[in-house]
Short mmCIF file of C-alpha atoms and ligand atoms in Angstrom, two decimals:
data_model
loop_
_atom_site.label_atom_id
_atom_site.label_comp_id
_atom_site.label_asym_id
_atom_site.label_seq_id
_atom_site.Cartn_x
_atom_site.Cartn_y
_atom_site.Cartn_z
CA UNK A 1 -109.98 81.23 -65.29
CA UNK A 2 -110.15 81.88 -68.91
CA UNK A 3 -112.02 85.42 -68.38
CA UNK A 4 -109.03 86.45 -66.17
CA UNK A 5 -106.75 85.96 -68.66
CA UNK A 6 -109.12 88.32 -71.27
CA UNK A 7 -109.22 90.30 -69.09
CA UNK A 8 -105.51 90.84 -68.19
CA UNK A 9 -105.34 91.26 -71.94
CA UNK A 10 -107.98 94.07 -72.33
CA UNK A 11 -106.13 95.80 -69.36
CA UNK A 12 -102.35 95.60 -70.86
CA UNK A 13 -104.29 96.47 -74.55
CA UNK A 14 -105.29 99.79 -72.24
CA UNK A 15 -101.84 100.00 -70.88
CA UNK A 16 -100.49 100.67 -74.53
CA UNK A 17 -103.71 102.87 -75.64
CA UNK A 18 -102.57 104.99 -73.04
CA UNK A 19 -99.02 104.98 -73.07
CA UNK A 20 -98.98 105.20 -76.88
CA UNK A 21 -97.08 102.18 -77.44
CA UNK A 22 -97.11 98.88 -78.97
CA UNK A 23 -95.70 95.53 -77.90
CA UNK A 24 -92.72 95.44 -79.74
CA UNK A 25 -90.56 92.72 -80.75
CA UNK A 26 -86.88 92.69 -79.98
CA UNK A 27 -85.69 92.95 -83.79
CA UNK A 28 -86.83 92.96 -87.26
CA UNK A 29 -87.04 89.79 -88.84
CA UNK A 30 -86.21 88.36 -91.98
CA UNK A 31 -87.39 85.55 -94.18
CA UNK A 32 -85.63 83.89 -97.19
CA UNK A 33 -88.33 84.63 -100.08
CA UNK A 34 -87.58 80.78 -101.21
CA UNK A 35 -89.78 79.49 -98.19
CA UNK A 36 -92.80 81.11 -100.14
CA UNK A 37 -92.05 78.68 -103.64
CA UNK A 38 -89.06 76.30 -102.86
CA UNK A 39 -91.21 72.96 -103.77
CA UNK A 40 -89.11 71.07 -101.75
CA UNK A 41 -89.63 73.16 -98.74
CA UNK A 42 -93.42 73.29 -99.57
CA UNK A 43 -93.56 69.46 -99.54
CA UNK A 44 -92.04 69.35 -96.27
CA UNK A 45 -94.54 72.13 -95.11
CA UNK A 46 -97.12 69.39 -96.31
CA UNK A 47 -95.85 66.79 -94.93
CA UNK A 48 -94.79 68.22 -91.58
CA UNK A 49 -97.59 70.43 -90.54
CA UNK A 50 -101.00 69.63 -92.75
CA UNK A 51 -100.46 66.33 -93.21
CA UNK A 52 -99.08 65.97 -89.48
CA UNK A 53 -100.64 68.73 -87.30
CA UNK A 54 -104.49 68.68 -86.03
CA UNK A 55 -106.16 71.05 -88.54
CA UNK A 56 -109.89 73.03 -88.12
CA UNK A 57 -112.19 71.16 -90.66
CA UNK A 58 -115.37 72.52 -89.82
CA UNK A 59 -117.43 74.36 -87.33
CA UNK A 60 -120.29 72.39 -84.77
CA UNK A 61 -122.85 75.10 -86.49
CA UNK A 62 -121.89 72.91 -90.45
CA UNK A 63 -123.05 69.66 -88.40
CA UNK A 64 -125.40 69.98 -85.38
CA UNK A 65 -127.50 67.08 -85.81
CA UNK A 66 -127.08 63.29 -85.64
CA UNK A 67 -126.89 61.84 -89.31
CA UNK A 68 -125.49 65.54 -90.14
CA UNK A 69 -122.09 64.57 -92.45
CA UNK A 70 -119.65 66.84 -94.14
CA UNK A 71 -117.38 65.89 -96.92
CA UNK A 72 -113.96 67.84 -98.02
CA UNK A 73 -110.91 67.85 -99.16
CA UNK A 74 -108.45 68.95 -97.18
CA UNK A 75 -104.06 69.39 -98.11
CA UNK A 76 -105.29 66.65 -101.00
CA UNK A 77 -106.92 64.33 -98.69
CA UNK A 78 -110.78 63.27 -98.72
CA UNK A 79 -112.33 63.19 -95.77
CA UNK A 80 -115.95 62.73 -94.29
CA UNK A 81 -117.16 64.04 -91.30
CA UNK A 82 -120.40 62.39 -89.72
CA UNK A 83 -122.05 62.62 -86.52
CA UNK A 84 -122.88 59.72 -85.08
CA UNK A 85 -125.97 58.23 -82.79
CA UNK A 86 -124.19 59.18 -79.98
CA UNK A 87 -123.94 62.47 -81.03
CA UNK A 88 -120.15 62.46 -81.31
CA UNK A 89 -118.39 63.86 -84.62
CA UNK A 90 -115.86 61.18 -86.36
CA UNK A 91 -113.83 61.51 -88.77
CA UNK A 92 -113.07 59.55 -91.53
CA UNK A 93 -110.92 59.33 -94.96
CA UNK A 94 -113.81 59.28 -97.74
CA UNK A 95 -112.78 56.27 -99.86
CA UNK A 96 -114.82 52.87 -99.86
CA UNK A 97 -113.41 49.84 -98.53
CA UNK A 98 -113.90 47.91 -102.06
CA UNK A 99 -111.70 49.71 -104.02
CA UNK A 100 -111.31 53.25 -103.08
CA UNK A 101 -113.90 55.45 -104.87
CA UNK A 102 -115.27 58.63 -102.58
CA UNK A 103 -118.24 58.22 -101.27
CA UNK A 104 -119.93 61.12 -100.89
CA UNK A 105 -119.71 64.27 -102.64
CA UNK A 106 -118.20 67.28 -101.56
CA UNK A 107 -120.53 69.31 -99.38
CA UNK A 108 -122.69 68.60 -96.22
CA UNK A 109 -126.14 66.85 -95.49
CA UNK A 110 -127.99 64.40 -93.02
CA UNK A 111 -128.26 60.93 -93.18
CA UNK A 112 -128.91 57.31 -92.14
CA UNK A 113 -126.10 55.53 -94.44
CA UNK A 114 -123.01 56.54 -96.44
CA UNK A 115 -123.78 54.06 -100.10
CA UNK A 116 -120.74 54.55 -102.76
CA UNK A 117 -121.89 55.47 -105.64
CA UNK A 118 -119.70 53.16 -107.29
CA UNK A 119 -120.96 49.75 -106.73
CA UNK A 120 -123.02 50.90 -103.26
CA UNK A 121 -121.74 49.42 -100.76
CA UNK A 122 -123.26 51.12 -97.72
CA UNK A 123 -121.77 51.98 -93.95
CA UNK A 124 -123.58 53.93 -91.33
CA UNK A 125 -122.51 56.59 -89.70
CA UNK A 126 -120.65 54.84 -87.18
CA UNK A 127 -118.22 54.16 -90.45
CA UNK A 128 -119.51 50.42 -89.94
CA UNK A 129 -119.86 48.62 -93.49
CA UNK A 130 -123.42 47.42 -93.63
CA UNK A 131 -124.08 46.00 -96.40
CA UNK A 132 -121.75 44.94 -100.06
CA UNK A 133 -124.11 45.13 -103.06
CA UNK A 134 -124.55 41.21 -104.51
CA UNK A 135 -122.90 40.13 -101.32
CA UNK A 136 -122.99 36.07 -102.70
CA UNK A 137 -121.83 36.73 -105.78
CA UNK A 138 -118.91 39.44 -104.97
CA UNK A 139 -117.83 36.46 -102.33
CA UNK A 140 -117.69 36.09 -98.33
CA UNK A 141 -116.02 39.20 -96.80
CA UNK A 142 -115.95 39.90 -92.88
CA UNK A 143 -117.37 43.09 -92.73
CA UNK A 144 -116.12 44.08 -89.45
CA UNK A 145 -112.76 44.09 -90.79
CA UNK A 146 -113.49 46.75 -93.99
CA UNK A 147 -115.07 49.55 -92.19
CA UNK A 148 -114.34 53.48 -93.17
CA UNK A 149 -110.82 54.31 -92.31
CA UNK A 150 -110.80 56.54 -88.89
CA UNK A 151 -109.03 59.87 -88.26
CA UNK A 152 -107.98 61.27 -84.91
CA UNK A 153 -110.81 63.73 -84.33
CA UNK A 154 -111.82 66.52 -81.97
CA UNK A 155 -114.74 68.91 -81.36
CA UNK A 156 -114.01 71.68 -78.92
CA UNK A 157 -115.70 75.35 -78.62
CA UNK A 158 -117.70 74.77 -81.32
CA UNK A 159 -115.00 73.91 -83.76
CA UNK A 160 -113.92 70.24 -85.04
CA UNK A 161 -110.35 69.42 -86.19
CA UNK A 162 -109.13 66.35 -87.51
CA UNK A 163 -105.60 65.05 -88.41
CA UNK A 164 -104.86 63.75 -91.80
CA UNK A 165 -102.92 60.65 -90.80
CA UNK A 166 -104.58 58.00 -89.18
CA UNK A 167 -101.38 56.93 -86.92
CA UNK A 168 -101.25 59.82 -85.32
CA UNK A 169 -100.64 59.56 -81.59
CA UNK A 170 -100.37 63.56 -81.27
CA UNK A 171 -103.11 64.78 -78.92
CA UNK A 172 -105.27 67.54 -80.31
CA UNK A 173 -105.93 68.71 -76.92
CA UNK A 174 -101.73 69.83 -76.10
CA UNK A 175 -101.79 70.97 -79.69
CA UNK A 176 -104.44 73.12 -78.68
CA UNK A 177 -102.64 74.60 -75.73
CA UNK A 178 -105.67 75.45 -73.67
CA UNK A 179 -106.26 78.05 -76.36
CA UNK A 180 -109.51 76.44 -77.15
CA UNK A 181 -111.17 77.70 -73.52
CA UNK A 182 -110.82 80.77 -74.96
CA UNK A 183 -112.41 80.71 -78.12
CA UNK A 184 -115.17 78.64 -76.28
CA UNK A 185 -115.91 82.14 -74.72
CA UNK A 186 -117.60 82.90 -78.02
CA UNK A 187 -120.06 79.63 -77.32
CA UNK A 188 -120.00 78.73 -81.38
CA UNK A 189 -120.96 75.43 -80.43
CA UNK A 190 -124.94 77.12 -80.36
CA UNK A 191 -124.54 79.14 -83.89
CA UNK A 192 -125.99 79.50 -86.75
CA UNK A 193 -124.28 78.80 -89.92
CA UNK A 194 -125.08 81.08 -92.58
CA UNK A 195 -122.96 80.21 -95.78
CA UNK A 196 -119.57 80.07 -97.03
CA UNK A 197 -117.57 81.19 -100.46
CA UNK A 198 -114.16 80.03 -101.82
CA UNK A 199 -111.39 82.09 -102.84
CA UNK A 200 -108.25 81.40 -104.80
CA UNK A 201 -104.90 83.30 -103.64
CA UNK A 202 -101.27 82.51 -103.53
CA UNK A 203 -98.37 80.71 -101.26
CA UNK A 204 -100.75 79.55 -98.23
CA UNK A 205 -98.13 81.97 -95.99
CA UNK A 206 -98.02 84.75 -97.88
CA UNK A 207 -101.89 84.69 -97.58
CA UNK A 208 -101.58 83.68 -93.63
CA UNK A 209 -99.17 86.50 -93.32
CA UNK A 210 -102.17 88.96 -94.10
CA UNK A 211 -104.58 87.64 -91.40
CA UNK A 212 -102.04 88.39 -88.90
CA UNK A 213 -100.78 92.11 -90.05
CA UNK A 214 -102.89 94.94 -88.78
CA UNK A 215 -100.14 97.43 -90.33
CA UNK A 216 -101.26 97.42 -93.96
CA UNK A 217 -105.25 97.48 -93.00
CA UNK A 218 -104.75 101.74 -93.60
CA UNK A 219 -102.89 101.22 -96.42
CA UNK A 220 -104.07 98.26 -98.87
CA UNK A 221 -107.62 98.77 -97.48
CA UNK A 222 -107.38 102.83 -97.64
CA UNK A 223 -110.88 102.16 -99.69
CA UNK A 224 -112.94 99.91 -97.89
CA UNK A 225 -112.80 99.05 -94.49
CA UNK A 226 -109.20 100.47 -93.51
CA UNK A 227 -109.53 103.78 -91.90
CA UNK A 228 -112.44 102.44 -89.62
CA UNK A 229 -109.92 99.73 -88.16
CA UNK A 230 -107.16 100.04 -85.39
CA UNK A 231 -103.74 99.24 -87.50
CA UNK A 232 -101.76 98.95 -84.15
CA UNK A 233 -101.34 95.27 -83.04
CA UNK A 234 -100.81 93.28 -79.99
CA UNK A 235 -100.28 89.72 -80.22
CA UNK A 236 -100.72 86.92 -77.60
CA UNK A 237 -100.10 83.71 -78.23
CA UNK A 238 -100.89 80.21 -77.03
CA UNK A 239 -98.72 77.79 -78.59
CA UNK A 240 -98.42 78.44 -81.92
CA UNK A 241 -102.34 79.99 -82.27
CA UNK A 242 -102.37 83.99 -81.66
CA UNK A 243 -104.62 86.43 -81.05
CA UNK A 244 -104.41 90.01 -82.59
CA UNK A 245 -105.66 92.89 -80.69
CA UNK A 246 -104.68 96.55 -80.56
CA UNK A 247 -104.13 99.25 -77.87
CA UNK A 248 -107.92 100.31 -77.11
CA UNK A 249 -108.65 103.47 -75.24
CA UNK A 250 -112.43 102.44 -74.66
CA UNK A 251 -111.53 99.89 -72.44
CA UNK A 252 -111.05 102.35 -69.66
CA UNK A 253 -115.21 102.03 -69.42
CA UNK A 254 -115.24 98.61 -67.72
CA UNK A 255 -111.60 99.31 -65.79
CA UNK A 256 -113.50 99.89 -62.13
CA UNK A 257 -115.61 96.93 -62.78
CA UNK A 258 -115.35 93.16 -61.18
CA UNK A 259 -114.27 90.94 -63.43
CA UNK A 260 -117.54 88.93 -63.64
CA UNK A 261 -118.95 92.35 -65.08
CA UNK A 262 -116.58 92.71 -67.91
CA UNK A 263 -118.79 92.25 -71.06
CA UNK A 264 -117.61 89.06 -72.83
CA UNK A 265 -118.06 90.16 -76.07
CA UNK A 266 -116.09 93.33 -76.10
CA UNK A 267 -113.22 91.14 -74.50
CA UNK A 268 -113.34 89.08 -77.53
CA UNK A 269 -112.79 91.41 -80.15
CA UNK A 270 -109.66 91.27 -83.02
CA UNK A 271 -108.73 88.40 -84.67
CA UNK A 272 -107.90 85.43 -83.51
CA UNK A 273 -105.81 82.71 -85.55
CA UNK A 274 -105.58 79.09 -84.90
CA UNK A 275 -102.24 77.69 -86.64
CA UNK A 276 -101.65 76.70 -89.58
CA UNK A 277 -104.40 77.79 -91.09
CA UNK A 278 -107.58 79.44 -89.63
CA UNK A 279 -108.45 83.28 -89.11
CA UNK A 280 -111.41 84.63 -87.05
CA UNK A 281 -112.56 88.07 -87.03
CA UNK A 282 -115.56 89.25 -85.59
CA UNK A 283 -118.36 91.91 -86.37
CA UNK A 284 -121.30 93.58 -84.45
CA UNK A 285 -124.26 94.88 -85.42
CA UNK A 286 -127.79 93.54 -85.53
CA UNK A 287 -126.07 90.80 -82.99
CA UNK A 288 -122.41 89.48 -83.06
CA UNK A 289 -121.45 87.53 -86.38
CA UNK A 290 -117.76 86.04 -87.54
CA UNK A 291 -115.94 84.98 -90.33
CA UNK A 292 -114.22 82.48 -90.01
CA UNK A 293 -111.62 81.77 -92.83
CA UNK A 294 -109.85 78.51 -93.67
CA UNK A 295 -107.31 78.40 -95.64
CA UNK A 296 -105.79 74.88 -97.73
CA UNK A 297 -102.48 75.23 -99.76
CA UNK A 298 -103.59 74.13 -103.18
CA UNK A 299 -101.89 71.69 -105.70
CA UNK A 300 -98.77 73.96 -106.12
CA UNK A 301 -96.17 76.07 -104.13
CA UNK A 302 -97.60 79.38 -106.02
CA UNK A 303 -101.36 78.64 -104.63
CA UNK A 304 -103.67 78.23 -102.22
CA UNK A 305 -107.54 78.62 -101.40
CA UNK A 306 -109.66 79.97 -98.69
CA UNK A 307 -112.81 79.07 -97.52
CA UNK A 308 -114.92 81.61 -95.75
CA UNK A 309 -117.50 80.07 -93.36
CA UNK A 310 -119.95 83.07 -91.83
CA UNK A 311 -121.45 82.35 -88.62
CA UNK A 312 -124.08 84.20 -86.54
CA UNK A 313 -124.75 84.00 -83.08
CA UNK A 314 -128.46 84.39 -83.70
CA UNK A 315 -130.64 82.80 -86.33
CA UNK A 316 -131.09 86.04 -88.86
CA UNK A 317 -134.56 88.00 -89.41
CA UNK A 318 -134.88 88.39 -93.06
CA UNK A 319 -133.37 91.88 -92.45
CA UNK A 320 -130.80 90.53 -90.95
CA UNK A 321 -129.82 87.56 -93.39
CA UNK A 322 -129.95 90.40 -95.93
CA UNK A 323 -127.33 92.85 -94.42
CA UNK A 324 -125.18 89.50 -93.85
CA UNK A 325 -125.66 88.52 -97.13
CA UNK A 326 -124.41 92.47 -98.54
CA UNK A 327 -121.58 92.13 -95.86
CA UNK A 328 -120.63 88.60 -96.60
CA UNK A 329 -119.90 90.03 -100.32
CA UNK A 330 -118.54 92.79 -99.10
CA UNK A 331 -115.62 90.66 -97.21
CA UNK A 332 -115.18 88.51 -100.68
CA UNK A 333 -114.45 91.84 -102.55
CA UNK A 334 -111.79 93.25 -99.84
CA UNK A 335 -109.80 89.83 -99.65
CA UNK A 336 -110.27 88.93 -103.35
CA UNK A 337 -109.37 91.87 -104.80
CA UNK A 338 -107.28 93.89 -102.25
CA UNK A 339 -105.48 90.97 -100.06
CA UNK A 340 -105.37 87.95 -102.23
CA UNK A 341 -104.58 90.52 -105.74
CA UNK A 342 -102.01 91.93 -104.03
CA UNK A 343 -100.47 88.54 -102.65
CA UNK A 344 -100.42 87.08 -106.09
CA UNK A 345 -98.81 89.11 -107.57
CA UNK A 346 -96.52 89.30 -104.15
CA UNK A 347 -95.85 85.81 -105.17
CA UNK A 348 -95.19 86.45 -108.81
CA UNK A 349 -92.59 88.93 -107.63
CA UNK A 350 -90.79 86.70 -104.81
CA UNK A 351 -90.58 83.91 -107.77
CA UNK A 352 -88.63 86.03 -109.91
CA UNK A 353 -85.63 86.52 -107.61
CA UNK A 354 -85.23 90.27 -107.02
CA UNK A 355 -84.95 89.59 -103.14
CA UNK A 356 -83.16 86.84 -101.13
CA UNK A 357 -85.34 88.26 -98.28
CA UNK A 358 -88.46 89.70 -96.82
CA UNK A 359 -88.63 91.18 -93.50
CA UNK A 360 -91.24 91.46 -90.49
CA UNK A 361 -91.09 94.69 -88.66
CA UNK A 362 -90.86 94.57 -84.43
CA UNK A 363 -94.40 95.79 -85.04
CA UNK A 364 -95.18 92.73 -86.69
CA UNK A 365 -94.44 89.94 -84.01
CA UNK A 366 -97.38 87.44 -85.25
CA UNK A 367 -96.22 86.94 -88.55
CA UNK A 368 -92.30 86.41 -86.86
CA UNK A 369 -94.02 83.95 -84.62
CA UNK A 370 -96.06 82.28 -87.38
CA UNK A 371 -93.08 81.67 -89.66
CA UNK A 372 -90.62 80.79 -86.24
CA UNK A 373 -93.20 78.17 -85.88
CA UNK A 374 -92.90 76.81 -89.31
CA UNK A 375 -89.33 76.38 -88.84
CA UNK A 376 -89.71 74.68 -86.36
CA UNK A 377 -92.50 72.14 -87.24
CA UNK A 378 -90.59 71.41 -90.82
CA UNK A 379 -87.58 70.56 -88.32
CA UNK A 380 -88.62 68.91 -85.93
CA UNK A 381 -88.80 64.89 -86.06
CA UNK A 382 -92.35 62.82 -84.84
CA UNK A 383 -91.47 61.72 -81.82
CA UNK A 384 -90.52 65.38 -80.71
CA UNK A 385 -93.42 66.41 -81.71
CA UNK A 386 -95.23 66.25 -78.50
CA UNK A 387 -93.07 68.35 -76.64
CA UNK A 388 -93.29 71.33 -78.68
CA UNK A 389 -97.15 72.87 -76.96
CA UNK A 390 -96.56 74.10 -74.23
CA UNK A 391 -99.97 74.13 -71.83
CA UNK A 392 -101.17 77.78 -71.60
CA UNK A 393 -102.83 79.88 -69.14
S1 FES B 401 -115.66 51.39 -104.89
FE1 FES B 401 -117.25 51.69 -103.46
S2 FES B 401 -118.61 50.11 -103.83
FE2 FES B 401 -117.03 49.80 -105.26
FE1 FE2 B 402 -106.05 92.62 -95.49
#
């Protein structure tokens, strides 16, 4: 079912190629530049979508193994992420039951226990407290009442997300809008993780904004990877996630074919976004590879930071881990110092007042969808919330 639908996609992508056109939307679109440094609308952005809506924490590829954990912080909030016997991710806040200190330290690993280093106190990976360090002397406690505090989590196509509030009764699954059968068409679930790298940049949206505009890619990336890239963009959306792909003349190759002889991968090319906060673009070359980017607001209105995870579909010859390792850089540089330079000081300039506005062309329908969907998450009350995702075919 999901093919069909990449492939109706591809065709109406050939439709344009041909026709010379673009799916426009009806009018250009304006934003107040406030919504990029307000800190009162920021706090509501916090509140109302990170701290609210399922987010991407990790990929299957970080933690493929029982005993495999993962430890972050995410929109200010510690969490752990463990897979357990049954081979089932959960998520958890990372604070001890005794009085609070994280337990393990940011990054990933395998295990058999999670011990604080505080005053060790132990849990398994269940979240289960095991054991309390001089149990007789601290006093009798019922364990079963003090285990790890449990976040709604989900792992689908190869990706895990998790939301920050532990009352949540917001299914992942309608958030996800069936949007997740077609990112499973990439089978991530059976990659190889290669590394990541953290970048600083400004307003989370005025960095999101990038990931979804194909216009400047000529422009801002004239000397890099810019001229090499389509800067025409299509956008289809499930939900509130969107996937960017241009008009494509090449697709008129497969055109006569079934559909069961489409080639998947080709299908599956652009970027595709998964709201708030995640951008995936893929490469190919020496076998298919992504990078996956997630980006956190940081601990002001003016900031945020992006973590770039690098997946492969195949484990790398040495060859191969080398040119990933050159392009990996490579993909640093270009967002560091073209996107992320260029938003700061974006940011420095919206701060200052010159302009009540900024504006999204009818050739830029992602980013009007991306910020109509921020309007109307910061609006809209919890037990609404539900009702906003529409399913998706
Ligand atoms: S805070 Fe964890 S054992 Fe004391
Ligand atoms: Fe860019």
């Amino acid at each position: 079912m999901s093919k069909t639908k990449l492939i109706e996609i591809a065709k109406a992508n050939l439709e344009h190629a041909r026709a010379g056109t673009i799916d426009q939307t009806d009018s250009i679109y304006r934003v107040p530049a406030e919504n990029y440094f307000n800190k009162d609308r920021w706090q509501l952005e916090m509140k109302q979508i990170f701290r609210r809506l399922p987010l991407m924490m990790a990929t299957t590829a970080e933690l493929p193994e029982t005993g495999d954990w993962k430890a972050m912080t995410a929109a200010n909030v510690p969490i752990l992420l463990s897979r357990t016997k049954t081979g089932q991710v959960k998520a958890f806040f990372n604070m001890c039951s005794h009085r609070g200190a994280q337990i393990m330290a940011e990054g990933r690993g395998n295990t058999h226990r999670f011990t604080c280093p505080y005053h060790a106190w132990s849990y398994n990976t269940e979240g289960q407290l095991t054991s309390i360090y001089s149990n007789k002397e601290f006093g009798e406690l019922d364990k079963q009442c003090h285990n790890l505090t449990e976040l709604p989590c989900l792992e689908k196509a190869g990706l895990i997300w998790v939301i920050l509030n532990r009352d949540s009764s917001l299914s992942i699954e309608d958030f996800l809008c069936n949007y997740d059968e077609m990112l499973a068409h990439f089978d991530f679930a059976n990659w190889h993780y290669f590394d990541h790298q953290t970048i600083k940049g400004p307003n989370w949206k005025i960095a999101y904004d990038g990931y979804l505009d194909l216009y400047h890619l000529p422009i801002l990336h004239k000397d890099t990877f810019g001229p090499d890239y389509p800067s025409k963009a299509n956008y289809y959306n499930w939900g509130p996630h969107q996937r960017v792909a241009g008009p494509d003349s090449a697709l008129a190759q497969f055109e006569q074919l079934d559909d069961a002889q489409w080639p998947v991968n080709y299908l599956l090319n652009g970027v595709w976004t998964i709201f708030p906060h995640i951008s995936i673009a893929s490469f190919d070359g020496g076998g298919r590879s992504i990078m996956l980017s997630q980006l956190f607001p940081g601990e002001t209105p003016s900031t945020s930071y992006t973590v770039q995870h690098y997946l492969m579909e195949n484990t790398p010859t040495e060859e191969q881990a080398e040119a990933a390792k050159a392009q990996f850089e490579f993909l640093k540089y270009v967002v560091e110092q073209e996107d992320y330079a260029t938003g700061i000081k974006q940011q420095l300039a919206l701060e200052s007042g010159g302009k009540e506005h900024v504006m999204f062309g009818r050739n830029e329908g992602g980013g009007q969808r991306f910020h109509d969907w921020v309007e109307r998450l910061i609006s809209t009350p919890d037990k609404d919330l539900h009702g906003l995702f529409p399913k998706t075919d």
